[in-house]
Short mmCIF file of C-alpha atoms in Angstrom, two decimals:
data_model
loop_
_atom_site.label_atom_id
_atom_site.label_comp_id
_atom_site.label_asym_id
_atom_site.label_seq_id
_atom_site.Cartn_x
_atom_site.Cartn_y
_atom_site.Cartn_z
CA UNK A 1 -18.10 34.43 -3.11
CA UNK A 2 -16.42 35.95 -6.17
CA UNK A 3 -14.46 33.56 -8.40
CA UNK A 4 -11.29 35.66 -8.33
CA UNK A 5 -11.26 35.70 -4.53
CA UNK A 6 -11.65 31.93 -4.38
CA UNK A 7 -8.85 31.35 -6.88
CA UNK A 8 -6.51 33.75 -5.12
CA UNK A 9 -7.27 32.20 -1.74
CA UNK A 10 -6.60 28.71 -3.04
CA UNK A 11 -3.32 29.81 -4.59
CA UNK A 12 -2.36 31.42 -1.30
CA UNK A 13 -3.07 28.31 0.74
CA UNK A 14 -1.36 26.07 -1.82
CA UNK A 15 1.77 28.16 -1.34
CA UNK A 16 1.41 27.82 2.41
CA UNK A 17 1.04 24.05 2.23
CA UNK A 18 4.02 23.64 -0.09
CA UNK A 19 6.19 25.87 2.10
CA UNK A 20 5.29 23.84 5.18
CA UNK A 21 5.53 20.43 3.54
CA UNK A 22 8.94 19.78 5.09
CA UNK A 23 7.60 20.32 8.61
CA UNK A 24 5.72 17.70 10.63
CA UNK A 25 2.64 19.93 10.96
CA UNK A 26 0.40 21.06 8.10
CA UNK A 27 -1.07 23.96 10.14
CA UNK A 28 -0.51 27.36 8.45
CA UNK A 29 1.21 30.09 10.44
CA UNK A 30 -0.57 33.13 11.88
CA UNK A 31 0.87 35.39 9.19
CA UNK A 32 -0.32 33.04 6.44
CA UNK A 33 -3.83 32.95 7.88
CA UNK A 34 -4.00 36.73 8.21
CA UNK A 35 -3.14 37.04 4.52
CA UNK A 36 -5.69 34.36 3.64
CA UNK A 37 -8.51 35.99 5.61
CA UNK A 38 -7.75 39.40 4.14
CA UNK A 39 -7.86 37.95 0.64
CA UNK A 40 -11.13 36.05 1.05
CA UNK A 41 -13.15 38.41 3.28
CA UNK A 42 -14.82 40.48 0.58
CA UNK A 43 -15.73 37.51 -1.62
CA UNK A 44 -17.11 35.38 1.19
CA UNK A 45 -19.23 38.19 2.69
CA UNK A 46 -20.65 38.94 -0.75
CA UNK A 47 -22.58 35.67 -0.59
CA UNK A 48 -25.78 36.80 1.19
CA UNK A 49 -27.94 33.81 0.36
CA UNK A 50 -28.56 33.03 4.02
CA UNK A 51 -29.83 36.57 4.70
CA UNK A 52 -32.13 36.99 1.66
CA UNK A 53 -35.27 35.65 3.38
CA UNK A 54 -34.96 38.51 5.91
CA UNK A 55 -35.80 40.95 3.11
CA UNK A 56 -39.37 39.64 3.18
CA UNK A 57 -39.86 40.21 6.90
CA UNK A 58 -40.53 43.58 8.52
CA UNK A 59 -38.91 45.73 9.51
CA UNK A 60 -37.16 45.82 6.13
CA UNK A 61 -34.20 46.01 5.74
CA UNK A 62 -33.27 46.04 9.43
CA UNK A 63 -33.49 42.25 9.92
CA UNK A 64 -31.50 41.76 6.74
CA UNK A 65 -28.86 44.18 8.00
CA UNK A 66 -28.71 42.30 11.31
CA UNK A 67 -28.01 39.07 9.43
CA UNK A 68 -25.29 40.71 7.32
CA UNK A 69 -23.76 42.24 10.45
CA UNK A 70 -23.66 38.79 12.07
CA UNK A 71 -21.75 37.41 9.07
CA UNK A 72 -19.19 40.21 9.29
CA UNK A 73 -18.67 39.67 13.00
CA UNK A 74 -18.30 35.92 12.51
CA UNK A 75 -15.71 36.27 9.76
CA UNK A 76 -13.62 38.79 11.69
CA UNK A 77 -13.76 36.71 14.91
CA UNK A 78 -13.46 33.21 13.47
CA UNK A 79 -11.44 33.23 10.23
CA UNK A 80 -7.96 33.25 11.77
CA UNK A 81 -8.74 30.79 14.63
CA UNK A 82 -10.30 28.30 12.21
CA UNK A 83 -7.41 28.73 9.77
CA UNK A 84 -4.73 27.98 12.38
CA UNK A 85 -6.93 25.22 13.86
CA UNK A 86 -7.34 26.96 17.19
CA UNK A 87 -10.35 26.72 19.52
CA UNK A 88 -13.05 29.33 19.07
CA UNK A 89 -13.27 31.76 21.99
CA UNK A 90 -16.66 33.21 20.94
CA UNK A 91 -19.98 31.92 19.62
CA UNK A 92 -22.90 33.37 17.69
CA UNK A 93 -24.66 34.05 21.00
CA UNK A 94 -21.77 36.16 22.29
CA UNK A 95 -21.11 37.73 18.88
CA UNK A 96 -24.72 38.97 18.57
CA UNK A 97 -25.16 40.00 22.18
CA UNK A 98 -24.87 43.74 21.43
CA UNK A 99 -27.52 43.58 18.69
CA UNK A 100 -29.82 41.57 20.94
CA UNK A 101 -29.61 44.16 23.73
CA UNK A 102 -30.11 47.06 21.34
CA UNK A 103 -32.88 45.70 19.07
CA UNK A 104 -34.41 42.63 20.68
CA UNK A 105 -34.81 38.87 20.11
CA UNK A 106 -35.91 39.05 16.47
CA UNK A 107 -32.76 40.88 15.46
CA UNK A 108 -30.65 38.52 17.51
CA UNK A 109 -32.06 35.49 15.69
CA UNK A 110 -31.16 36.86 12.27
CA UNK A 111 -27.77 37.99 13.48
CA UNK A 112 -27.02 34.49 14.73
CA UNK A 113 -28.18 32.94 11.46
CA UNK A 114 -25.69 35.08 9.56
CA UNK A 115 -22.97 34.40 12.13
CA UNK A 116 -23.38 30.59 12.06
CA UNK A 117 -23.53 30.49 8.25
CA UNK A 118 -20.08 32.10 8.02
CA UNK A 119 -18.64 29.57 10.47
CA UNK A 120 -19.92 26.72 8.31
CA UNK A 121 -18.62 28.35 5.14
CA UNK A 122 -15.15 28.86 6.61
CA UNK A 123 -14.88 25.35 8.06
CA UNK A 124 -16.07 23.58 4.91
CA UNK A 125 -13.87 25.76 2.69
CA UNK A 126 -10.71 25.18 4.75
CA UNK A 127 -11.37 21.45 5.25
CA UNK A 128 -11.93 20.97 1.53
CA UNK A 129 -8.74 22.79 0.70
CA UNK A 130 -6.78 20.94 3.40
CA UNK A 131 -7.72 17.62 1.82
CA UNK A 132 -6.75 18.89 -1.63
CA UNK A 133 -3.40 20.13 -0.30
CA UNK A 134 -2.74 16.74 1.32
CA UNK A 135 -3.43 14.99 -1.98
CA UNK A 136 -1.07 17.37 -3.79
CA UNK A 137 1.67 16.69 -1.22
CA UNK A 138 1.23 12.93 -1.58
CA UNK A 139 1.40 13.28 -5.36
CA UNK A 140 4.63 15.29 -5.10
CA UNK A 141 6.16 12.67 -2.80
CA UNK A 142 5.30 9.92 -5.27
CA UNK A 143 6.85 11.89 -8.11
CA UNK A 144 10.09 12.30 -6.11
CA UNK A 145 10.43 8.58 -5.43
CA UNK A 146 12.47 6.80 -8.16
CA UNK A 147 10.66 4.06 -9.95
CA UNK A 148 12.17 0.67 -9.23
CA UNK A 149 13.02 -1.39 -12.31
CA UNK A 150 11.37 -4.81 -12.52
CA UNK A 151 13.71 -7.63 -11.57
CA UNK A 152 14.26 -9.98 -14.49
CA UNK A 153 14.51 -13.64 -13.67
CA UNK A 154 17.67 -15.20 -15.10
CA UNK A 155 17.18 -18.51 -16.86
CA UNK A 156 19.63 -21.29 -15.94
CA UNK A 157 22.26 -21.64 -18.72
CA UNK A 158 24.02 -24.96 -19.12
CA UNK A 159 27.72 -24.58 -19.82
CA UNK A 160 28.67 -25.84 -23.27
CA UNK A 161 32.15 -26.82 -22.12
CA UNK A 162 30.77 -29.04 -19.38
CA UNK A 163 28.32 -30.60 -21.80
CA UNK A 164 31.04 -31.27 -24.41
CA UNK A 165 33.30 -32.76 -21.74
CA UNK A 166 30.58 -35.16 -20.68
CA UNK A 167 29.91 -36.18 -24.29
CA UNK A 168 33.62 -36.73 -25.08
CA UNK A 169 34.28 -39.18 -22.21
CA UNK A 170 33.83 -42.80 -23.44
CA UNK A 171 31.48 -44.91 -21.47
CA UNK A 172 33.21 -48.11 -20.29
CA UNK A 173 31.04 -51.15 -20.51
CA UNK A 174 31.40 -53.57 -17.65
CA UNK A 175 32.50 -57.11 -18.64
CA UNK A 176 30.28 -59.90 -17.46
CA UNK A 177 31.85 -61.89 -14.64
CA UNK A 178 32.84 -65.43 -15.62
CA UNK A 179 31.54 -67.93 -13.23
CA UNK A 180 33.50 -71.09 -12.52
CA UNK A 181 31.84 -74.25 -13.73
CA UNK A 182 30.02 -75.98 -11.01
CA UNK A 183 29.80 -79.74 -11.17
CA UNK A 184 26.41 -81.10 -10.44
CA UNK A 185 25.88 -83.88 -7.91
CA UNK A 186 24.98 -86.37 -10.66
CA UNK A 187 28.31 -85.89 -12.40
CA UNK A 188 30.20 -86.39 -9.12
CA UNK A 189 28.27 -89.59 -8.43
CA UNK A 190 29.01 -90.97 -11.90
CA UNK A 191 32.72 -90.36 -11.39
CA UNK A 192 32.65 -92.25 -8.12
CA UNK A 193 30.95 -95.22 -9.76
CA UNK A 194 33.47 -95.22 -12.59
CA UNK A 195 36.38 -95.24 -10.13
CA UNK A 196 34.84 -98.11 -8.20
CA UNK A 197 34.39 -100.14 -11.40
CA UNK A 198 38.01 -99.63 -12.35
CA UNK A 199 39.15 -100.75 -8.90
CA UNK A 200 37.13 -103.97 -9.11
CA UNK A 201 38.40 -104.66 -12.60
CA UNK A 202 41.96 -104.42 -11.35
CA UNK A 203 41.18 -106.78 -8.49
CA UNK A 204 39.64 -109.33 -10.88
CA UNK A 205 42.66 -109.17 -13.17
CA UNK A 206 44.93 -109.66 -10.16
CA UNK A 207 43.04 -112.76 -9.02
CA UNK A 208 43.06 -114.28 -12.51
CA UNK A 209 46.81 -113.79 -12.83
CA UNK A 210 47.32 -115.48 -9.49
CA UNK A 211 45.27 -118.51 -10.51
CA UNK A 212 47.19 -118.93 -13.70
CA UNK A 213 50.42 -119.13 -11.74
#
């Protein structure tokens, strides 16, 4: 395929994908596919690598021409259905039926080789571009989304006024509780003995004073 045809076809499909990005389906329209197939037909059919071996087989160049004819039929019958992702209504067997009836099995085989090669070329080309278009759409969506700023964690700040207020308040020291003196049992017992001695002394003095009288 010629380079210019490939570039133009890619630009065409890129425009189709971007125009349909807002819709839920990425399938190009019929008009878009007609324009695409018209743009790529000449370049894709120019690639005759599949048919070259037929130039070495007699009758030359009739088998080669049968292969090239199969490629043309395949492109004209399959390009638009493959582009719009529709089911194929024909196959290489049906596409080469006329050549088979006119020239025989050998011609049919080469016709079908050319036909099938175009189907593979179209499918791989469109699938590859579809993936590229999807990547471009995802990239555009990411570019549209605003970048979220990182959330900064705020450090806890202690209020200076509260700290100064706490420092200014005097701390009142608690006075130790004074406990009442507790007399021990020995002290109480000594007092009792002392009282008893005084009582007896008074009694003795009383008796002595009575005797003197």
